[in-house]
Amino acid sequence: MDSLTTAFQLILGLDHDVLTAVRTSVMTSGTAILLTALFGIPLGGWIALRSFVGKRLVVTVLNTLMAMPTVVIGLVVFGMVSRQGPLGEWGLLFTPAAMILGQMILALPIVTNHAMVAVTGADDRVCTTLQTLGLGPFQVFGRLLLEVRFGIMAAVITGFGRVIGEVGVAMMAGGTLGGSTRTMTPAIALETSKGEFAFGLA
């Protein structure tokens, strides 16, 4: 109860460290999911509407990547943005940009897969009807997404939930630097391990 009381005092007192961790989490995860949605939703719709060689393999790979441990993604991103990596000269290691990149890789299979399922579940007559009304391909696709908007919203929300609660990318690519790249989940783990249970609870 003492810890709970202290946690509420930190929240109501707008503690700087607590607010910084929350703001960093929302900023990085929000940016990552918005950028991912721009790629993942059209990609998922395209996969759902097209027939091509290897489609089943692509779907299987997407399903597999949805279960990828976050620490593995963090390791891959660390290798890419470290000084010896292909993106090393950009100086992205231990920056919010590296975290956003990792979270995008983490969220892309989730958003793409959910969007694909949503479009696949749409009535087959929707596209045919829109085409007979004279709409172009992009207009048809836009109206189709509007038709399955709740499934698309679920894709974005699920992806956001996955990235805002992850630890691996935040710790390995971001470095959990206080005031810069320390998000909520690493902050909880670090502060609790130091005995600051009330801070972690807040």
PDB file of C-alpha atoms in Angstrom:
ATOM      1  CA  MET A   1       0.000   0.000   0.000  1.00  0.00           C
ATOM      2  CA  ASP A   2       2.902   2.345   0.694  1.00  0.00           C
ATOM      3  CA  SER A   3       4.272   1.670  -2.804  1.00  0.00           C
ATOM      4  CA  LEU A   4       0.846   2.215  -4.353  1.00  0.00           C
ATOM      5  CA  THR A   5       0.417   5.515  -2.507  1.00  0.00           C
ATOM      6  CA  THR A   6       3.876   6.665  -3.577  1.00  0.00           C
ATOM      7  CA  ALA A   7       3.137   5.643  -7.178  1.00  0.00           C
ATOM      8  CA  PHE A   8      -0.004   7.775  -7.241  1.00  0.00           C
ATOM      9  CA  GLN A   9       1.939  10.669  -5.734  1.00  0.00           C
ATOM     10  CA  LEU A  10       4.498  10.375  -8.540  1.00  0.00           C
ATOM     11  CA  ILE A  11       1.713  10.388 -11.139  1.00  0.00           C
ATOM     12  CA  LEU A  12      -0.274  13.243  -9.618  1.00  0.00           C
ATOM     13  CA  GLY A  13       2.930  15.185  -8.998  1.00  0.00           C
ATOM     14  CA  LEU A  14       3.837  14.807 -12.687  1.00  0.00           C
ATOM     15  CA  ASP A  15       7.203  13.259 -11.879  1.00  0.00           C
ATOM     16  CA  HIS A  16       9.671  14.130 -14.629  1.00  0.00           C
ATOM     17  CA  ASP A  17      11.186  10.645 -15.015  1.00  0.00           C
ATOM     18  CA  VAL A  18       7.782   8.951 -15.142  1.00  0.00           C
ATOM     19  CA  LEU A  19       6.431  11.407 -17.719  1.00  0.00           C
ATOM     20  CA  THR A  20       9.600  11.165 -19.814  1.00  0.00           C
ATOM     21  CA  ALA A  21       9.377   7.358 -19.979  1.00  0.00           C
ATOM     22  CA  VAL A  22       5.689   7.503 -20.949  1.00  0.00           C
ATOM     23  CA  ARG A  23       6.261  10.251 -23.521  1.00  0.00           C
ATOM     24  CA  THR A  24       9.175   8.369 -25.091  1.00  0.00           C
ATOM     25  CA  SER A  25       7.087   5.189 -25.293  1.00  0.00           C
ATOM     26  CA  VAL A  26       4.098   6.888 -26.896  1.00  0.00           C
ATOM     27  CA  MET A  27       6.259   8.909 -29.308  1.00  0.00           C
ATOM     28  CA  THR A  28       8.373   6.014 -30.579  1.00  0.00           C
ATOM     29  CA  SER A  29       5.556   3.455 -30.687  1.00  0.00           C
ATOM     30  CA  GLY A  30       3.067   5.898 -32.215  1.00  0.00           C
ATOM     31  CA  THR A  31       5.505   6.941 -34.936  1.00  0.00           C
ATOM     32  CA  ALA A  32       6.455   3.318 -35.627  1.00  0.00           C
ATOM     33  CA  ILE A  33       2.858   2.123 -35.976  1.00  0.00           C
ATOM     34  CA  LEU A  34       1.841   5.042 -38.211  1.00  0.00           C
ATOM     35  CA  LEU A  35       4.773   4.408 -40.574  1.00  0.00           C
ATOM     36  CA  THR A  36       4.113   0.663 -40.470  1.00  0.00           C
ATOM     37  CA  ALA A  37       0.433   1.189 -41.327  1.00  0.00           C
ATOM     38  CA  LEU A  38       1.413   3.148 -44.452  1.00  0.00           C
ATOM     39  CA  PHE A  39       3.266   0.078 -45.749  1.00  0.00           C
ATOM     40  CA  GLY A  40       1.559  -2.841 -44.024  1.00  0.00           C
ATOM     41  CA  ILE A  41      -2.086  -2.089 -44.841  1.00  0.00           C
ATOM     42  CA  PRO A  42      -1.597  -1.732 -48.635  1.00  0.00           C
ATOM     43  CA  LEU A  43       0.742  -4.744 -48.607  1.00  0.00           C
ATOM     44  CA  GLY A  44      -1.788  -6.882 -46.744  1.00  0.00           C
ATOM     45  CA  GLY A  45      -4.560  -5.807 -49.114  1.00  0.00           C
ATOM     46  CA  TRP A  46      -2.406  -6.555 -52.152  1.00  0.00           C
ATOM     47  CA  ILE A  47      -1.564 -10.050 -50.872  1.00  0.00           C
ATOM     48  CA  ALA A  48      -5.240 -10.736 -50.170  1.00  0.00           C
ATOM     49  CA  LEU A  49      -6.458  -9.609 -53.594  1.00  0.00           C
ATOM     50  CA  ARG A  50      -3.722 -11.082 -55.795  1.00  0.00           C
ATOM     51  CA  SER A  51      -2.962 -14.641 -56.810  1.00  0.00           C
ATOM     52  CA  PHE A  52       0.725 -15.313 -57.352  1.00  0.00           C
ATOM     53  CA  VAL A  53       3.263 -18.103 -57.100  1.00  0.00           C
ATOM     54  CA  GLY A  54       4.471 -18.535 -53.538  1.00  0.00           C
ATOM     55  CA  LYS A  55       1.489 -16.831 -51.904  1.00  0.00           C
ATOM     56  CA  ARG A  56       1.076 -19.622 -49.334  1.00  0.00           C
ATOM     57  CA  LEU A  57       4.767 -19.328 -48.463  1.00  0.00           C
ATOM     58  CA  VAL A  58       4.425 -15.559 -47.972  1.00  0.00           C
ATOM     59  CA  VAL A  59       1.427 -16.073 -45.670  1.00  0.00           C
ATOM     60  CA  THR A  60       3.347 -18.731 -43.712  1.00  0.00           C
ATOM     61  CA  VAL A  61       6.345 -16.405 -43.324  1.00  0.00           C
ATOM     62  CA  LEU A  62       4.080 -13.589 -42.111  1.00  0.00           C
ATOM     63  CA  ASN A  63       2.483 -15.888 -39.539  1.00  0.00           C
ATOM     64  CA  THR A  64       5.919 -17.025 -38.375  1.00  0.00           C
ATOM     65  CA  LEU A  65       7.292 -13.475 -38.059  1.00  0.00           C
ATOM     66  CA  MET A  66       4.339 -12.500 -35.862  1.00  0.00           C
ATOM     67  CA  ALA A  67       5.812 -14.700 -33.124  1.00  0.00           C
ATOM     68  CA  MET A  68       9.377 -13.424 -33.493  1.00  0.00           C
ATOM     69  CA  PRO A  69      10.907 -12.620 -30.064  1.00  0.00           C
ATOM     70  CA  THR A  70      11.534  -8.897 -29.655  1.00  0.00           C
ATOM     71  CA  VAL A  71      15.099  -9.483 -28.495  1.00  0.00           C
ATOM     72  CA  VAL A  72      15.879 -11.124 -31.862  1.00  0.00           C
ATOM     73  CA  ILE A  73      14.586  -8.039 -33.682  1.00  0.00           C
ATOM     74  CA  GLY A  74      16.634  -5.904 -31.303  1.00  0.00           C
ATOM     75  CA  LEU A  75      19.745  -7.941 -32.120  1.00  0.00           C
ATOM     76  CA  VAL A  76      19.164  -7.573 -35.876  1.00  0.00           C
ATOM     77  CA  VAL A  77      18.630  -3.809 -35.598  1.00  0.00           C
ATOM     78  CA  PHE A  78      21.677  -3.489 -33.331  1.00  0.00           C
ATOM     79  CA  GLY A  79      23.768  -5.231 -35.995  1.00  0.00           C
ATOM     80  CA  MET A  80      22.380  -2.958 -38.698  1.00  0.00           C
ATOM     81  CA  VAL A  81      22.926   0.380 -36.939  1.00  0.00           C
ATOM     82  CA  SER A  82      26.093  -0.379 -34.953  1.00  0.00           C
ATOM     83  CA  ARG A  83      29.358   1.184 -36.084  1.00  0.00           C
ATOM     84  CA  GLN A  84      30.314  -1.919 -38.109  1.00  0.00           C
ATOM     85  CA  GLY A  85      26.813  -2.359 -39.562  1.00  0.00           C
ATOM     86  CA  PRO A  86      25.504  -1.238 -42.965  1.00  0.00           C
ATOM     87  CA  LEU A  87      23.756   1.788 -41.400  1.00  0.00           C
ATOM     88  CA  GLY A  88      26.565   2.536 -38.944  1.00  0.00           C
ATOM     89  CA  GLU A  89      27.619   5.789 -40.578  1.00  0.00           C
ATOM     90  CA  TRP A  90      24.196   7.288 -39.846  1.00  0.00           C
ATOM     91  CA  GLY A  91      24.841   7.190 -36.096  1.00  0.00           C
ATOM     92  CA  LEU A  92      21.431   5.695 -35.253  1.00  0.00           C
ATOM     93  CA  LEU A  93      22.509   3.389 -32.415  1.00  0.00           C
ATOM     94  CA  PHE A  94      20.929   4.272 -29.050  1.00  0.00           C
ATOM     95  CA  THR A  95      18.584   6.826 -30.602  1.00  0.00           C
ATOM     96  CA  PRO A  96      14.777   6.960 -30.887  1.00  0.00           C
ATOM     97  CA  ALA A  97      15.194   6.429 -34.653  1.00  0.00           C
ATOM     98  CA  ALA A  98      16.777   3.008 -34.065  1.00  0.00           C
ATOM     99  CA  MET A  99      13.927   2.074 -31.740  1.00  0.00           C
ATOM    100  CA  ILE A 100      11.334   3.179 -34.293  1.00  0.00           C
ATOM    101  CA  LEU A 101      13.083   1.120 -36.983  1.00  0.00           C
ATOM    102  CA  GLY A 102      13.043  -1.972 -34.778  1.00  0.00           C
ATOM    103  CA  GLN A 103       9.428  -1.476 -33.778  1.00  0.00           C
ATOM    104  CA  MET A 104       8.440  -1.084 -37.429  1.00  0.00           C
ATOM    105  CA  ILE A 105      10.110  -4.420 -38.247  1.00  0.00           C
ATOM    106  CA  LEU A 106       8.299  -5.945 -35.268  1.00  0.00           C
ATOM    107  CA  ALA A 107       4.875  -4.535 -36.189  1.00  0.00           C
ATOM    108  CA  LEU A 108       4.973  -4.989 -39.974  1.00  0.00           C
ATOM    109  CA  PRO A 109       4.055  -8.721 -40.057  1.00  0.00           C
ATOM    110  CA  ILE A 110       1.239  -8.130 -37.541  1.00  0.00           C
ATOM    111  CA  VAL A 111      -0.341  -5.202 -39.390  1.00  0.00           C
ATOM    112  CA  THR A 112       0.126  -6.843 -42.788  1.00  0.00           C
ATOM    113  CA  ASN A 113      -1.356 -10.161 -41.661  1.00  0.00           C
ATOM    114  CA  HIS A 114      -4.365  -8.602 -39.954  1.00  0.00           C
ATOM    115  CA  ALA A 115      -5.037  -6.343 -42.939  1.00  0.00           C
ATOM    116  CA  MET A 116      -4.801  -9.346 -45.254  1.00  0.00           C
ATOM    117  CA  VAL A 117      -7.299 -11.285 -43.140  1.00  0.00           C
ATOM    118  CA  ALA A 118      -9.671  -8.295 -43.032  1.00  0.00           C
ATOM    119  CA  VAL A 119      -9.618  -7.826 -46.816  1.00  0.00           C
ATOM    120  CA  THR A 120      -9.918 -11.582 -47.434  1.00  0.00           C
ATOM    121  CA  GLY A 121     -13.035 -11.647 -45.274  1.00  0.00           C
ATOM    122  CA  ALA A 122     -14.766  -8.911 -47.283  1.00  0.00           C
ATOM    123  CA  ASP A 123     -17.700  -9.802 -49.532  1.00  0.00           C
ATOM    124  CA  ASP A 124     -16.445 -10.788 -52.988  1.00  0.00           C
ATOM    125  CA  ARG A 125     -19.122  -8.658 -54.615  1.00  0.00           C
ATOM    126  CA  VAL A 126     -17.720  -5.396 -53.203  1.00  0.00           C
ATOM    127  CA  CYS A 127     -14.888  -5.025 -55.726  1.00  0.00           C
ATOM    128  CA  THR A 128     -17.040  -6.192 -58.637  1.00  0.00           C
ATOM    129  CA  THR A 129     -19.790  -3.715 -57.768  1.00  0.00           C
ATOM    130  CA  LEU A 130     -17.349  -0.820 -57.411  1.00  0.00           C
ATOM    131  CA  GLN A 131     -15.742  -1.668 -60.768  1.00  0.00           C
ATOM    132  CA  THR A 132     -19.118  -1.698 -62.521  1.00  0.00           C
ATOM    133  CA  LEU A 133     -19.719   1.790 -61.122  1.00  0.00           C
ATOM    134  CA  GLY A 134     -16.634   2.973 -63.001  1.00  0.00           C
ATOM    135  CA  LEU A 135     -14.189   3.366 -60.141  1.00  0.00           C
ATOM    136  CA  GLY A 136     -10.462   2.981 -60.825  1.00  0.00           C
ATOM    137  CA  PRO A 137      -8.192   0.449 -59.081  1.00  0.00           C
ATOM    138  CA  PHE A 138      -7.038   2.850 -56.367  1.00  0.00           C
ATOM    139  CA  GLN A 139     -10.571   4.065 -55.709  1.00  0.00           C
ATOM    140  CA  VAL A 140     -11.816   0.475 -55.479  1.00  0.00           C
ATOM    141  CA  PHE A 141      -9.040  -0.379 -53.021  1.00  0.00           C
ATOM    142  CA  GLY A 142      -9.782   2.712 -50.928  1.00  0.00           C
ATOM    143  CA  ARG A 143     -13.496   1.900 -50.721  1.00  0.00           C
ATOM    144  CA  LEU A 144     -12.682  -1.715 -49.910  1.00  0.00           C
ATOM    145  CA  LEU A 145     -10.514  -0.616 -46.981  1.00  0.00           C
ATOM    146  CA  LEU A 146     -13.361   1.613 -45.832  1.00  0.00           C
ATOM    147  CA  GLU A 147     -15.650  -1.406 -45.985  1.00  0.00           C
ATOM    148  CA  VAL A 148     -13.330  -3.422 -43.710  1.00  0.00           C
ATOM    149  CA  ARG A 149     -12.288  -0.460 -41.559  1.00  0.00           C
ATOM    150  CA  PHE A 150     -12.905  -2.255 -38.250  1.00  0.00           C
ATOM    151  CA  GLY A 151     -10.530  -5.033 -39.250  1.00  0.00           C
ATOM    152  CA  ILE A 152      -7.960  -2.432 -40.300  1.00  0.00           C
ATOM    153  CA  MET A 153      -8.380  -0.632 -36.975  1.00  0.00           C
ATOM    154  CA  ALA A 154      -7.837  -3.939 -35.190  1.00  0.00           C
ATOM    155  CA  ALA A 155      -4.616  -4.432 -37.188  1.00  0.00           C
ATOM    156  CA  VAL A 156      -3.257  -1.039 -36.135  1.00  0.00           C
ATOM    157  CA  ILE A 157      -4.309  -1.438 -32.485  1.00  0.00           C
ATOM    158  CA  THR A 158      -2.801  -4.932 -32.258  1.00  0.00           C
ATOM    159  CA  GLY A 159       0.458  -3.691 -33.781  1.00  0.00           C
ATOM    160  CA  PHE A 160       0.566  -0.738 -31.389  1.00  0.00           C
ATOM    161  CA  GLY A 161      -0.043  -3.015 -28.409  1.00  0.00           C
ATOM    162  CA  ARG A 162       2.820  -5.240 -29.521  1.00  0.00           C
ATOM    163  CA  VAL A 163       5.391  -2.440 -29.909  1.00  0.00           C
ATOM    164  CA  ILE A 164       4.529  -0.291 -26.883  1.00  0.00           C
ATOM    165  CA  GLY A 165       4.989  -3.250 -24.547  1.00  0.00           C
ATOM    166  CA  GLU A 166       8.167  -4.692 -26.049  1.00  0.00           C
ATOM    167  CA  VAL A 167      11.524  -4.701 -24.243  1.00  0.00           C
ATOM    168  CA  GLY A 168      14.112  -6.256 -26.574  1.00  0.00           C
ATOM    169  CA  VAL A 169      14.279  -3.524 -29.218  1.00  0.00           C
ATOM    170  CA  ALA A 170      14.104  -0.742 -26.632  1.00  0.00           C
ATOM    171  CA  MET A 171      17.023  -2.132 -24.641  1.00  0.00           C
ATOM    172  CA  MET A 172      19.290  -3.302 -27.467  1.00  0.00           C
ATOM    173  CA  ALA A 173      18.713  -0.607 -30.096  1.00  0.00           C
ATOM    174  CA  GLY A 174      17.744   2.246 -27.767  1.00  0.00           C
ATOM    175  CA  GLY A 175      20.089   1.579 -24.874  1.00  0.00           C
ATOM    176  CA  THR A 176      17.500   2.785 -22.313  1.00  0.00           C
ATOM    177  CA  LEU A 177      19.210   6.141 -21.894  1.00  0.00           C
ATOM    178  CA  GLY A 178      17.365   8.225 -19.319  1.00  0.00           C
ATOM    179  CA  GLY A 179      15.560  11.201 -20.857  1.00  0.00           C
ATOM    180  CA  SER A 180      16.211   9.996 -24.402  1.00  0.00           C
ATOM    181  CA  THR A 181      15.447   6.350 -25.184  1.00  0.00           C
ATOM    182  CA  ARG A 182      14.164   4.916 -21.902  1.00  0.00           C
ATOM    183  CA  THR A 183      10.633   3.697 -22.498  1.00  0.00           C
ATOM    184  CA  MET A 184       8.148   2.409 -19.936  1.00  0.00           C
ATOM    185  CA  THR A 185       8.966  -1.302 -20.035  1.00  0.00           C
ATOM    186  CA  PRO A 186      12.784  -1.032 -19.573  1.00  0.00           C
ATOM    187  CA  ALA A 187      12.207   1.693 -16.969  1.00  0.00           C
ATOM    188  CA  ILE A 188       9.954  -0.663 -14.988  1.00  0.00           C
ATOM    189  CA  ALA A 189      12.517  -3.478 -15.183  1.00  0.00           C
ATOM    190  CA  LEU A 190      15.510  -1.279 -14.279  1.00  0.00           C
ATOM    191  CA  GLU A 191      13.904   0.698 -11.458  1.00  0.00           C
ATOM    192  CA  THR A 192      12.280  -2.371  -9.904  1.00  0.00           C
ATOM    193  CA  SER A 193      15.634  -4.201  -9.939  1.00  0.00           C
ATOM    194  CA  LYS A 194      17.098  -1.241  -8.003  1.00  0.00           C
ATOM    195  CA  GLY A 195      14.341  -1.522  -5.392  1.00  0.00           C
ATOM    196  CA  GLU A 196      12.294   1.407  -6.736  1.00  0.00           C
ATOM    197  CA  PHE A 197       9.061  -0.589  -6.852  1.00  0.00           C
ATOM    198  CA  ALA A 198       6.863   2.508  -6.478  1.00  0.00           C
ATOM    199  CA  PHE A 199       8.425   4.109  -9.557  1.00  0.00           C
ATOM    200  CA  GLY A 200       7.897   0.937 -11.586  1.00  0.00           C
ATOM    201  CA  LEU A 201       4.308   0.773 -10.394  1.00  0.00           C
ATOM    202  CA  ALA A 202       3.723   4.398 -11.423  1.00  0.00           C
TER     203      ALA A 202
END
